mmCIF file of C-alpha atoms in Angstrom:
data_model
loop_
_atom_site.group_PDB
_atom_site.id
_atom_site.type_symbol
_atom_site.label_atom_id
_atom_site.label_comp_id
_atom_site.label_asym_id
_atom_site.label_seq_id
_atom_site.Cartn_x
_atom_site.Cartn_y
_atom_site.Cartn_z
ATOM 1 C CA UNK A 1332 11.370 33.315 -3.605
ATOM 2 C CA UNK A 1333 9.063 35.923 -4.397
ATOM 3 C CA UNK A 1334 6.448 36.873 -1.554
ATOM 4 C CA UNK A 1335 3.354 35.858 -3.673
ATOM 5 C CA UNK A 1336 4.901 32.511 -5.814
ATOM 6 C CA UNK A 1337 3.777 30.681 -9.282
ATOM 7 C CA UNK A 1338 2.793 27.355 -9.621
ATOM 8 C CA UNK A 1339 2.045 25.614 -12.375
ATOM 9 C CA UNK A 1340 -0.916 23.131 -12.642
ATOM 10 C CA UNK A 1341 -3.857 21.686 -14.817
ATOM 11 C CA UNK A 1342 -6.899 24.252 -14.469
ATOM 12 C CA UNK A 1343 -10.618 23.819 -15.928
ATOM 13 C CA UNK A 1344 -11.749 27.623 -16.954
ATOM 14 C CA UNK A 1345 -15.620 27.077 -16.604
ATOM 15 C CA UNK A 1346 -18.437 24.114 -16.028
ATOM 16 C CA UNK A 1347 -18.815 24.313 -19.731
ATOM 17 C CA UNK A 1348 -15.951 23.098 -20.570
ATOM 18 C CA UNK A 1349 -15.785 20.794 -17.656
ATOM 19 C CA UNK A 1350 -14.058 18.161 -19.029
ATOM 20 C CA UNK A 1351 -10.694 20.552 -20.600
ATOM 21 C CA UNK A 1352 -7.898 20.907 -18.885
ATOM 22 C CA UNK A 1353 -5.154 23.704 -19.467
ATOM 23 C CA UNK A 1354 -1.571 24.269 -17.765
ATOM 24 C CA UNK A 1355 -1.560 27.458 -16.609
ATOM 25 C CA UNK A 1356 0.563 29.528 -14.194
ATOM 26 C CA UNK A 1357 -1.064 30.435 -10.934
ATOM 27 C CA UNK A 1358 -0.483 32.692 -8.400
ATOM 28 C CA UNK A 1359 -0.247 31.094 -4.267
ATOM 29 C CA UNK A 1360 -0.166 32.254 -0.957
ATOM 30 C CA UNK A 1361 2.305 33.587 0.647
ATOM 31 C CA UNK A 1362 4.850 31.802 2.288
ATOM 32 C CA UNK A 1363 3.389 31.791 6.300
ATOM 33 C CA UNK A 1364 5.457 30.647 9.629
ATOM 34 C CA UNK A 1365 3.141 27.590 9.633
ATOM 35 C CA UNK A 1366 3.293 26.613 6.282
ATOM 36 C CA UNK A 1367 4.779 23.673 4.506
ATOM 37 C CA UNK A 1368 5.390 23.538 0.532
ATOM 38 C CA UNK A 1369 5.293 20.387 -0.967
ATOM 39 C CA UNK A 1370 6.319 19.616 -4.298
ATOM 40 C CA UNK A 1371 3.294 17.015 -5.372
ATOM 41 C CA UNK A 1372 4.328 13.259 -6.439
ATOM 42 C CA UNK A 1373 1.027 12.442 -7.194
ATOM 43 C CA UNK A 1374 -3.017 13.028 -6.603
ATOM 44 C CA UNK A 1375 -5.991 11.244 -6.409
ATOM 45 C CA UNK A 1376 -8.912 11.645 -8.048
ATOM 46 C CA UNK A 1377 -12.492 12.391 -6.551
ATOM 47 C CA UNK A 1378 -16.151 12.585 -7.192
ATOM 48 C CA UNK A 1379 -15.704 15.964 -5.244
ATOM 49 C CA UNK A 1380 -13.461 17.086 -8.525
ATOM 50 C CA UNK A 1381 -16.181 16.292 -11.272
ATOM 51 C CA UNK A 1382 -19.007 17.415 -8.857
ATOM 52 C CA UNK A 1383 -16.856 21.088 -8.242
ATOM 53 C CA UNK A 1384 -15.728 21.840 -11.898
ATOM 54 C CA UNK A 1385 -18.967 20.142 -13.168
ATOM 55 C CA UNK A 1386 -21.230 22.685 -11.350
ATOM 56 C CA UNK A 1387 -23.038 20.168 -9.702
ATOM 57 C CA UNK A 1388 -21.742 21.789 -6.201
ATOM 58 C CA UNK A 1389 -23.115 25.580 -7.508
ATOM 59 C CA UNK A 1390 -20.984 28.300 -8.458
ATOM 60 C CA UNK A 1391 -17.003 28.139 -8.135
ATOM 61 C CA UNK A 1392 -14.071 30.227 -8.584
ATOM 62 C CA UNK A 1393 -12.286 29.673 -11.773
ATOM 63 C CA UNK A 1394 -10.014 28.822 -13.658
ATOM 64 C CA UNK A 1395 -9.368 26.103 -11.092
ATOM 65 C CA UNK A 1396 -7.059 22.934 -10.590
ATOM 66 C CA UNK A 1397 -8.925 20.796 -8.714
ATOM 67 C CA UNK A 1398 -7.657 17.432 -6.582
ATOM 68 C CA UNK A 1399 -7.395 16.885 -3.001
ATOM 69 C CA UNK A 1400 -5.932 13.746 -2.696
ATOM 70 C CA UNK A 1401 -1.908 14.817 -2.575
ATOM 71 C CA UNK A 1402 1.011 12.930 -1.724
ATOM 72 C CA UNK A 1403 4.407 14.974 -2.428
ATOM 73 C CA UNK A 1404 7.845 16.297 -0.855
ATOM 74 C CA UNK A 1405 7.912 18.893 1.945
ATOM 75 C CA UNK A 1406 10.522 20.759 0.239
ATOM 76 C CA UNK A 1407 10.661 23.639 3.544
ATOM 77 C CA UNK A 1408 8.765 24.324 6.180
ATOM 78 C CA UNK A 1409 7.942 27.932 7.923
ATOM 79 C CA UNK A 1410 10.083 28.955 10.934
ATOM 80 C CA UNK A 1411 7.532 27.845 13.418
ATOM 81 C CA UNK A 1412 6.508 24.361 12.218
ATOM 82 C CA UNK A 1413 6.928 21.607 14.413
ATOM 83 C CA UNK A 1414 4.924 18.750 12.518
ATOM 84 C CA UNK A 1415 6.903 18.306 9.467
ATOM 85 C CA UNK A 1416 10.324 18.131 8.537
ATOM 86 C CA UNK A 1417 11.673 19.412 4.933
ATOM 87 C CA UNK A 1418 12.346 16.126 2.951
ATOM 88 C CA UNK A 1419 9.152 13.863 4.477
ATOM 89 C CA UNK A 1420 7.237 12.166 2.578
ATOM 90 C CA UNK A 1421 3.628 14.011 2.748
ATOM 91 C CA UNK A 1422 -0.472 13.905 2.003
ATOM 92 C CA UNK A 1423 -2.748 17.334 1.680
ATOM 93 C CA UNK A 1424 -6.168 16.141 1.664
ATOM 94 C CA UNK A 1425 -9.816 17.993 1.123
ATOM 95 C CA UNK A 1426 -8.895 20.662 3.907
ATOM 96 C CA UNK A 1427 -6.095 23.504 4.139
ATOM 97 C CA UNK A 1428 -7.081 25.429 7.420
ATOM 98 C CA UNK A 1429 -8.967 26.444 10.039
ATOM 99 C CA UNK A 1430 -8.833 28.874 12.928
ATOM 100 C CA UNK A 1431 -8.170 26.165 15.166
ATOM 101 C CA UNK A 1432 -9.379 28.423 18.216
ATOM 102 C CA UNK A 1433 -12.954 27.359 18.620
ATOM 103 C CA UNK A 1434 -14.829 25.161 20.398
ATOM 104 C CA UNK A 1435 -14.705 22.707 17.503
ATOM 105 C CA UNK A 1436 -11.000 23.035 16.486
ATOM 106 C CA UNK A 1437 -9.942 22.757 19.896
ATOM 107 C CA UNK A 1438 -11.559 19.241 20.186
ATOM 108 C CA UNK A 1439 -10.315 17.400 17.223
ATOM 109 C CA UNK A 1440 -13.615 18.673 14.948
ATOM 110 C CA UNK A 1441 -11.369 21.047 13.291
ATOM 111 C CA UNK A 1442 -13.577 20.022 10.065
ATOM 112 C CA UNK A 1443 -16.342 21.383 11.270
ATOM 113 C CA UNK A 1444 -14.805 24.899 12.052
ATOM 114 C CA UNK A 1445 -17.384 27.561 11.050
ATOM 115 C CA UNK A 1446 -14.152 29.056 9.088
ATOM 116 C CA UNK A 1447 -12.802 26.078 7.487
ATOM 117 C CA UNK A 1448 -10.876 26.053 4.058
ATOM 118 C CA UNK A 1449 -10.857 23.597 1.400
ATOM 119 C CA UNK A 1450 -8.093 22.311 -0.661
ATOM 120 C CA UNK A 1451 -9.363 23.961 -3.734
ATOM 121 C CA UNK A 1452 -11.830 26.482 -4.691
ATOM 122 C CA UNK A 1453 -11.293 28.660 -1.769
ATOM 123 C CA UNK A 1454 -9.924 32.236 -0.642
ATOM 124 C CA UNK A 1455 -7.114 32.425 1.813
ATOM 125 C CA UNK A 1456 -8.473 34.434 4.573
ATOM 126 C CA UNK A 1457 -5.921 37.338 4.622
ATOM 127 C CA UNK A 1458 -5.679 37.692 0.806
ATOM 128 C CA UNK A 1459 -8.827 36.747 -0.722
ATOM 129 C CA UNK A 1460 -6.449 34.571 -3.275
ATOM 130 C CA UNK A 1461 -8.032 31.429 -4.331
ATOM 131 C CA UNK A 1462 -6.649 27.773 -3.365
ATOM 132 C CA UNK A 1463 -6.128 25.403 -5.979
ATOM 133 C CA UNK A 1464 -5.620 21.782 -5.992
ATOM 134 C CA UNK A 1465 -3.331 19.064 -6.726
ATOM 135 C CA UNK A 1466 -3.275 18.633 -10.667
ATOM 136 C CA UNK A 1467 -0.902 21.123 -9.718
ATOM 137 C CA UNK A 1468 3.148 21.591 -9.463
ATOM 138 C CA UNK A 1469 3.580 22.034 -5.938
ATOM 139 C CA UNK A 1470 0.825 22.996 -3.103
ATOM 140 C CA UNK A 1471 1.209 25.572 0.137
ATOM 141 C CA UNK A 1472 -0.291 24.246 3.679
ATOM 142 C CA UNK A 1473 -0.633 25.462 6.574
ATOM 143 C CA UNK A 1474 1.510 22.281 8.848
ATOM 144 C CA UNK A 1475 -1.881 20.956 10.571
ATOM 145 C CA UNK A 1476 -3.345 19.662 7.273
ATOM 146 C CA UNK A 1477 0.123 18.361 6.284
ATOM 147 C CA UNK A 1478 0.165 14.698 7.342
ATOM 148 C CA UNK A 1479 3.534 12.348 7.115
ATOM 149 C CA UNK A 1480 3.001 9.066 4.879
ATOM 150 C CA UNK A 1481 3.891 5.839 7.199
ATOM 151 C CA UNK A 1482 7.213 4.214 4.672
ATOM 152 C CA UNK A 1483 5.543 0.972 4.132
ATOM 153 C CA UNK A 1484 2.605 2.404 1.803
ATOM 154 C CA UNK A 1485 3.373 3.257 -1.569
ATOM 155 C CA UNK A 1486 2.228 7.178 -2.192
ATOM 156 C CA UNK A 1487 -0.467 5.769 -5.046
ATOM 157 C CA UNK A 1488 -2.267 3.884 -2.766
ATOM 158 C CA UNK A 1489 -2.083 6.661 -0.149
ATOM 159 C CA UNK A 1490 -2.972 9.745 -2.011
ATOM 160 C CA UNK A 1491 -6.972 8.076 -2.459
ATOM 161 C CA UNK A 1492 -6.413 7.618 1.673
ATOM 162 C CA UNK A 1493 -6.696 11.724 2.513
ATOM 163 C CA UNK A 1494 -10.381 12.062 0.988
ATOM 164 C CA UNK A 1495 -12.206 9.007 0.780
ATOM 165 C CA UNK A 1496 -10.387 7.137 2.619
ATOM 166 C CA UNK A 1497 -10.979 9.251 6.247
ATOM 167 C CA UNK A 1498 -14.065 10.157 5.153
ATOM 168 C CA UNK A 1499 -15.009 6.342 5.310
ATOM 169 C CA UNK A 1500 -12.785 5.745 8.442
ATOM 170 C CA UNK A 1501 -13.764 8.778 10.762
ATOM 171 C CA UNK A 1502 -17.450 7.817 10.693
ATOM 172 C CA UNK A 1503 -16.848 3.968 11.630
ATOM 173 C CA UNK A 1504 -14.428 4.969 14.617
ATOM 174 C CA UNK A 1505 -16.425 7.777 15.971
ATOM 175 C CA UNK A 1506 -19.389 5.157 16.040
ATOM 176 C CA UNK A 1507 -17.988 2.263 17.216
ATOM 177 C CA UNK A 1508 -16.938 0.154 14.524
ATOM 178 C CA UNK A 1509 -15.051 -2.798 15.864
ATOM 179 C CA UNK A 1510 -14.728 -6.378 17.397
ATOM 180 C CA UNK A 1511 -18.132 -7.931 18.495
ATOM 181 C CA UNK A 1512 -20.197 -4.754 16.061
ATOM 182 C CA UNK A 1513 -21.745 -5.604 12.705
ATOM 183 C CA UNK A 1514 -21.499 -2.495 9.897
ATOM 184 C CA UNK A 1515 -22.895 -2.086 6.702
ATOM 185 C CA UNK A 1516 -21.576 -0.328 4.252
ATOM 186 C CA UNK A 1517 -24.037 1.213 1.230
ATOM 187 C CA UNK A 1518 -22.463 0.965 -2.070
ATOM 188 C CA UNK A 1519 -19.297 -0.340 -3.471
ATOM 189 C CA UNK A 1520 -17.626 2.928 -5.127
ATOM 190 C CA UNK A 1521 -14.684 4.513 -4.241
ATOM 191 C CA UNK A 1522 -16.028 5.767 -0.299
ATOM 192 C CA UNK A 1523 -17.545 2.579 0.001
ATOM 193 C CA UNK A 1524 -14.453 -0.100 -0.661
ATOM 194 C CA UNK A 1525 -12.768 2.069 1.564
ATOM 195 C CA UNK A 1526 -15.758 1.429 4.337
ATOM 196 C CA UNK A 1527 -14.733 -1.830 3.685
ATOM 197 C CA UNK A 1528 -11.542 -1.884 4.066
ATOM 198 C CA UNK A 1529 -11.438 -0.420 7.169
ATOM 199 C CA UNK A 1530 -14.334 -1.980 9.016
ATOM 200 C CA UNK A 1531 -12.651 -5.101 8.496
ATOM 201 C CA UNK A 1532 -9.094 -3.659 9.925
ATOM 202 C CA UNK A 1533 -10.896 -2.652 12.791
ATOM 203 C CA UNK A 1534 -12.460 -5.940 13.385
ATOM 204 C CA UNK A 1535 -16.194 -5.266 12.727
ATOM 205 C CA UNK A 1536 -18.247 -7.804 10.950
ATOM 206 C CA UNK A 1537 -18.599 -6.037 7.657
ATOM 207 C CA UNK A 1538 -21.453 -6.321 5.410
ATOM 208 C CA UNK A 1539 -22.240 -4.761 1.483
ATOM 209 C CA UNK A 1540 -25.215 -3.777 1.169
ATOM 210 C CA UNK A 1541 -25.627 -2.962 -3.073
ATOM 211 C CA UNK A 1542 -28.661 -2.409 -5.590
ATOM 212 C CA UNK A 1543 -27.169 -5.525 -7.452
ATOM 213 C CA UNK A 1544 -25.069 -8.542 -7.078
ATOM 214 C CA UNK A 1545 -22.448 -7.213 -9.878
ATOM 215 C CA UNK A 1546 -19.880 -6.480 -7.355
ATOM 216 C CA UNK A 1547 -20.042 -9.184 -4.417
ATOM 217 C CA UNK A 1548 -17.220 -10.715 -5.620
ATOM 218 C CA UNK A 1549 -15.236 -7.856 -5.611
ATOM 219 C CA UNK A 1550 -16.741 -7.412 -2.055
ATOM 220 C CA UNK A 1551 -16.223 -11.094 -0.575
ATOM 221 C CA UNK A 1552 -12.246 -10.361 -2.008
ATOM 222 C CA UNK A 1553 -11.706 -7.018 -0.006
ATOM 223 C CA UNK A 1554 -12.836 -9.104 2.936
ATOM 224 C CA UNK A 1555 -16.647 -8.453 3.479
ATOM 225 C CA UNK A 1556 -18.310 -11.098 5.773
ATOM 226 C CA UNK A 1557 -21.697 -10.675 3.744
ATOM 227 C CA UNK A 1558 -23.715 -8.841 0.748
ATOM 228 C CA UNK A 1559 -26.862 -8.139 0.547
ATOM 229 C CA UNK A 1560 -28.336 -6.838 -2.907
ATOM 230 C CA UNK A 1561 -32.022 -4.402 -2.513
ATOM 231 C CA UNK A 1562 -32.986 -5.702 -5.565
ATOM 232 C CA UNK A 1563 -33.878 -9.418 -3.981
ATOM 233 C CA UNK A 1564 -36.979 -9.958 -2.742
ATOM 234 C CA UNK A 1565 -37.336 -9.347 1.536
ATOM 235 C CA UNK A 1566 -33.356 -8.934 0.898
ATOM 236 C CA UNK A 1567 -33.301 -7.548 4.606
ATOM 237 C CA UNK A 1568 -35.818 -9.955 6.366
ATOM 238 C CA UNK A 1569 -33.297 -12.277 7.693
ATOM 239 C CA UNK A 1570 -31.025 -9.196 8.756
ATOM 240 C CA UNK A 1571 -33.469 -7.076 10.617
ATOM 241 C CA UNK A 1572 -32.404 -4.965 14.129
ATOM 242 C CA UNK A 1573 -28.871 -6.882 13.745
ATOM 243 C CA UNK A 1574 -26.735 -3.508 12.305
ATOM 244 C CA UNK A 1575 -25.014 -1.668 14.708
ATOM 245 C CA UNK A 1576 -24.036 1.193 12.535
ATOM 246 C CA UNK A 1577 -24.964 1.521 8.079
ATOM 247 C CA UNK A 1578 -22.253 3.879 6.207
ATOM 248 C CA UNK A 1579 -24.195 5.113 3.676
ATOM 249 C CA UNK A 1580 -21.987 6.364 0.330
ATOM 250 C CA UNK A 1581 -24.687 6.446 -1.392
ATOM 251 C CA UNK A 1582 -24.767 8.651 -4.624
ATOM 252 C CA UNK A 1583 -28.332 8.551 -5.506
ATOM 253 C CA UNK A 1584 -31.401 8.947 -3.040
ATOM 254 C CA UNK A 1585 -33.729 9.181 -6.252
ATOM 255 C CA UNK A 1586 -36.909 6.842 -6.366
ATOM 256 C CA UNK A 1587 -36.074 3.473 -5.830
ATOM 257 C CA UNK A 1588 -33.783 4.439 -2.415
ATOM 258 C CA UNK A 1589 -34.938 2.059 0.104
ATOM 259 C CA UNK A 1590 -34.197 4.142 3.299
ATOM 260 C CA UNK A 1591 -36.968 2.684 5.547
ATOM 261 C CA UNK A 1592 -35.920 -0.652 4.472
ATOM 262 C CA UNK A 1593 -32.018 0.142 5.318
ATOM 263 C CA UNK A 1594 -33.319 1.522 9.126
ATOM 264 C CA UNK A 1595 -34.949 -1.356 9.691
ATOM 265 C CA UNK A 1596 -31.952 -3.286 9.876
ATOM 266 C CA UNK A 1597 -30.602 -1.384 12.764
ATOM 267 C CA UNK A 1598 -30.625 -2.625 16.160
ATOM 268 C CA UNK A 1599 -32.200 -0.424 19.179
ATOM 269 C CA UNK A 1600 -30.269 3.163 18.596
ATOM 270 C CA UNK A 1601 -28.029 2.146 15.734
ATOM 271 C CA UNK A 1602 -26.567 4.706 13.132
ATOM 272 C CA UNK A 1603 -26.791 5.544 9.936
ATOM 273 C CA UNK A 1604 -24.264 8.223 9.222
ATOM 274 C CA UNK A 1605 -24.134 9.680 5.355
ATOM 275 C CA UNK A 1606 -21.027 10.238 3.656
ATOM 276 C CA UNK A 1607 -22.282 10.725 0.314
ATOM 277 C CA UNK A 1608 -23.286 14.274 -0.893
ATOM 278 C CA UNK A 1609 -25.158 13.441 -4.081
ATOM 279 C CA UNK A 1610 -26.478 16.276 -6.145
ATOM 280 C CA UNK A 1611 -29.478 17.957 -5.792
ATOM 281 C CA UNK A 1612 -30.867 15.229 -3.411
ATOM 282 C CA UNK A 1613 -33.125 14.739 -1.011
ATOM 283 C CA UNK A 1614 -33.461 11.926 1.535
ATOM 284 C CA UNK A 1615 -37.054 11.407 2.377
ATOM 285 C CA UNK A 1616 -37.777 10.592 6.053
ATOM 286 C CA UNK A 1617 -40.709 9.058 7.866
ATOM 287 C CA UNK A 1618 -40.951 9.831 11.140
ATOM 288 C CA UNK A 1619 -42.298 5.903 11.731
ATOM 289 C CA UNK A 1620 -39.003 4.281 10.469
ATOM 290 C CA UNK A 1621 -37.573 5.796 13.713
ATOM 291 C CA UNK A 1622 -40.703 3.988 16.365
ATOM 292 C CA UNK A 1623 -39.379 0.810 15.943
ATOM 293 C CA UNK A 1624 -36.051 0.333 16.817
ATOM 294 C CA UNK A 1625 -35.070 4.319 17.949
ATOM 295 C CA UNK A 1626 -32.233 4.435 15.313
ATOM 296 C CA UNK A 1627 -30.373 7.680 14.563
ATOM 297 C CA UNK A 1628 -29.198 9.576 11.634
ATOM 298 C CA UNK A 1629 -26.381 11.497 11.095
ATOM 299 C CA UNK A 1630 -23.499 11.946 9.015
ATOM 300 C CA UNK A 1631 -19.607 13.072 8.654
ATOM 301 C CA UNK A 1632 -17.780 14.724 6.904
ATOM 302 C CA UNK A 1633 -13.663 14.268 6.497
ATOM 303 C CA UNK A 1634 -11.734 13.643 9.533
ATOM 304 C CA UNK A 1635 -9.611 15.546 12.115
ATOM 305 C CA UNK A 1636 -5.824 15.612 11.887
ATOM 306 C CA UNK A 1637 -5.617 12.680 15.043
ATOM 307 C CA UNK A 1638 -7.256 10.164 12.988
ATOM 308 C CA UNK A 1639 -5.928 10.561 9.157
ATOM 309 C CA UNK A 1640 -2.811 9.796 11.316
ATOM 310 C CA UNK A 1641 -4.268 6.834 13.260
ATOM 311 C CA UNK A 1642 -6.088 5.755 10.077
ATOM 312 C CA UNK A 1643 -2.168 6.071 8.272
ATOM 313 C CA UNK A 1644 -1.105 3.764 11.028
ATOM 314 C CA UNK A 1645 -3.731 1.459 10.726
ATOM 315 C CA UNK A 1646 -3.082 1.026 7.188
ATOM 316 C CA UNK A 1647 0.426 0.487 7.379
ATOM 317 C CA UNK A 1648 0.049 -2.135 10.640
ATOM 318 C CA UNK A 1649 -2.929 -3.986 8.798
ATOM 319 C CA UNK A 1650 -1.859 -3.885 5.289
ATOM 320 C CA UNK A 1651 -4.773 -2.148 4.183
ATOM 321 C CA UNK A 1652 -4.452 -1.935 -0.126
ATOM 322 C CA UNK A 1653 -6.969 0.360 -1.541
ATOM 323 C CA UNK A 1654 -8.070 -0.413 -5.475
ATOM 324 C CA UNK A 1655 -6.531 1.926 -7.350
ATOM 325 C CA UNK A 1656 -5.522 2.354 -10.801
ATOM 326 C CA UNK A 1657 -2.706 4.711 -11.741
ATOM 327 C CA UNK A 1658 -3.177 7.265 -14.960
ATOM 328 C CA UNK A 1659 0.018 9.478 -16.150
ATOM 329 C CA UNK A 1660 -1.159 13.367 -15.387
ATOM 330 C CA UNK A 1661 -1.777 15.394 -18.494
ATOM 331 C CA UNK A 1662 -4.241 17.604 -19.652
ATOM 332 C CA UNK A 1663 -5.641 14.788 -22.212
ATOM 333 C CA UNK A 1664 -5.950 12.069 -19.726
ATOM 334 C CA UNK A 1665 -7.576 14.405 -17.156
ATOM 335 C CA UNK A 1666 -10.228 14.793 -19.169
ATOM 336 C CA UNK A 1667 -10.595 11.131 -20.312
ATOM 337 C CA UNK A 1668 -10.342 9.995 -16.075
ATOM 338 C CA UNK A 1669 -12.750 12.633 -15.202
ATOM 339 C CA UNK A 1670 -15.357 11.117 -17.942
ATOM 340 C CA UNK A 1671 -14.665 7.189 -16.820
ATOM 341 C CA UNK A 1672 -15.026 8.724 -13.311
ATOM 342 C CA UNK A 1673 -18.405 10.335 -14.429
ATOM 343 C CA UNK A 1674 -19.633 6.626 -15.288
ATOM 344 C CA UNK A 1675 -18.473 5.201 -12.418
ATOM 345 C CA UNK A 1676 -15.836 3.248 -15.191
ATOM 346 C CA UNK A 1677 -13.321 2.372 -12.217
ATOM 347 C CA UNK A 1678 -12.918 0.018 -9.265
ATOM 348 C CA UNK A 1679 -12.163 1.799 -7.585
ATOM 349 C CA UNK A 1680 -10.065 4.632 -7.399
ATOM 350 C CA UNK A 1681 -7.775 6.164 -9.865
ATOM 351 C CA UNK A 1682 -4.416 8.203 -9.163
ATOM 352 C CA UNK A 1683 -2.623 10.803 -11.279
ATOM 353 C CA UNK A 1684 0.948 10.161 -11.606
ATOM 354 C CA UNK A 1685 4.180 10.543 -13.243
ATOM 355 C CA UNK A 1686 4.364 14.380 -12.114
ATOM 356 C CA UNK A 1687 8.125 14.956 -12.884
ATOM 357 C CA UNK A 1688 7.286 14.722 -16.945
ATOM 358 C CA UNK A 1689 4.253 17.034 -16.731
ATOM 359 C CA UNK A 1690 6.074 19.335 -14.153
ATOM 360 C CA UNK A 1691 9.569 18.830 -14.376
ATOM 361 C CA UNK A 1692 12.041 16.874 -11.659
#
């Protein structure tokens, strides 16, 4: 092959035209001793795409094929990888390098490397050309952000695993989350069934904590011990100082966002960690809602390369399922996924498949 490749893959040319999709040629990377290709089986599909293209996020770097939620082939691998093996079964999620010399990379917070790369939208740090994502033909990795799929889950309900799903499972295991600890999880989207799902594989005593009652049944069937809906009257008097740890996936902090009420349900130093990055947003704070019970805030962001493996494993061992719904890639049904996804018209994640016919075998 050619030093600098072509891929092919569905690119957006601008936030005002958001919601069109073209198949265009692209140039990648080239080909690196740590690198893995991977011709892509399928991709998942996340707020993070709609919130990028959208310009929601600020300014991007386009045309641009978004997704970051990949599950393909390793068709070869660089001379010096040692983590993957041409023919695996693979997932590229939200991040594509970092230096992994610093402080942070060297202690499994690679994600939090000052010089960190995303999936898509990015520039390669020797050539300045920009990543793009998985509504693409193939995509280049460097090996560390390459991550082998466990055999007993099917790619479709894997590829929704490498964004939302670590994002949800990195915070509850860096905090605690297990037997004898009760969580609460803020929201039912796509982050937050995930929260769900994996509080319960870890043993916590998992609670939904939702504006409505709409989806407690949806809730009570991915295993939730409880639900509590913020639009019931002292809906957290019978629950106060008995959280261990909130995972907030919120998408709104706008008026009407309880946060003082949601504190006050945590017991002496519990956590409430933020996963969702909502717009324009900002979460208002008293500095009283902390005198009570000394709580702390934080959040997270993705996962290092140690747990999307454990949290692989723990899905394959537990039978974790996520909720997805599967949606043939093409330009057309982009754009009609990206506008359901925009409504929040899926429960509660959706996949793009059938690759081979939009890309070839």
């Amino acid at each position: 092959m050619a030093q600098n490749d072509q891929y092919e893959g569905f690119q957006v040319e601008s936030p005002a035209t958001w919601t069109e999709f073209h198949k265009n040629k692209f140039v990648t990377k080239p080909f690196g001793d740590h690198d893995v290709e991977v011709k892509i089986e399928c991709c998942g599909v996340c707020a993070s795409d709609i919130h990028t293209i959208s310009g929601g996020w600020g300014s991007q770097k386009f045309p641009l094929a978004v997704g970051h939620e990949i599950v393909g082939k390793a068709l070869r691998v660089g001379p010096k990888v040692t983590l993957i093996k041409p023919g695996e079964r693979v997932g590229v999620g939200a991040q594509s390098w970092s230096c992994l010399e610093c402080r942070q990379c060297k202690n499994d917070n690679e994600t939090y490397c000052s010089q960190q790369v995303d999936t898509y939208g990015a520039a390669w740090p020797d050539t300045g050309i920009v990543t793009q994502g998985g509504y693409s033909s193939h995509v280049r990795t460097h090996e560390h952000w390459v991550f082998p799929i466990p055999d007993a889950i099917p790619s479709h309900l894997a590829a929704p695993m490498l964004c939302a799903g670590i994002t949800s499972y990195s915070p509850l295991v860096r905090n605690g989350a297990g037997p004898g600890k009760k969580v609460g999880i803020v929201g039912l989207g796509g982050l937050g069934h995930f929260g769900v799902l994996f509080a319960k594989a870890l043993g916590a005593e998992t609670w939904v904590i939702s504006r409505s009652h709409s989806k407690e049944a949806d809730a009570k069937a991915m295993g939730a011990d409880g639900f509590l809906a913020t639009a019931d009257k002292d809906w957290n008097k019978e629950h106060l100082m008995t959280f261990d740890l909130i995972i907030s996936t919120a998408n709104n902090f706008g008026e009407g966002f309880d946060l003082s009420g949601y504190l006050a349900l945590l017991d002496v130093h519990g956590k409430w960690i933020s996963v969702g990055l909502p717009e324009e947003a900002t979460l208002n704070i008293k500095p009283q809602d902390f005198m009570n019970n000394g709580c702390l805030i934080g959040a997270s962001h993705l996962g290092s390369r140690r747990e999307m493996l454990e949290m692989f494993r723990l899905a394959a061992d537990k039978g974790v399922k996520s909720w997805v719904e599967t949606v043939p890639i093409s330009a057309e049904n982009l754009s009609k996924t990206m506008q359901r996804l925009k409504k929040t018209d899926v429960r509660y994640r959706f996949t793009m498949t059938d690759y081979d016919k939009a890309f070839g075998a």
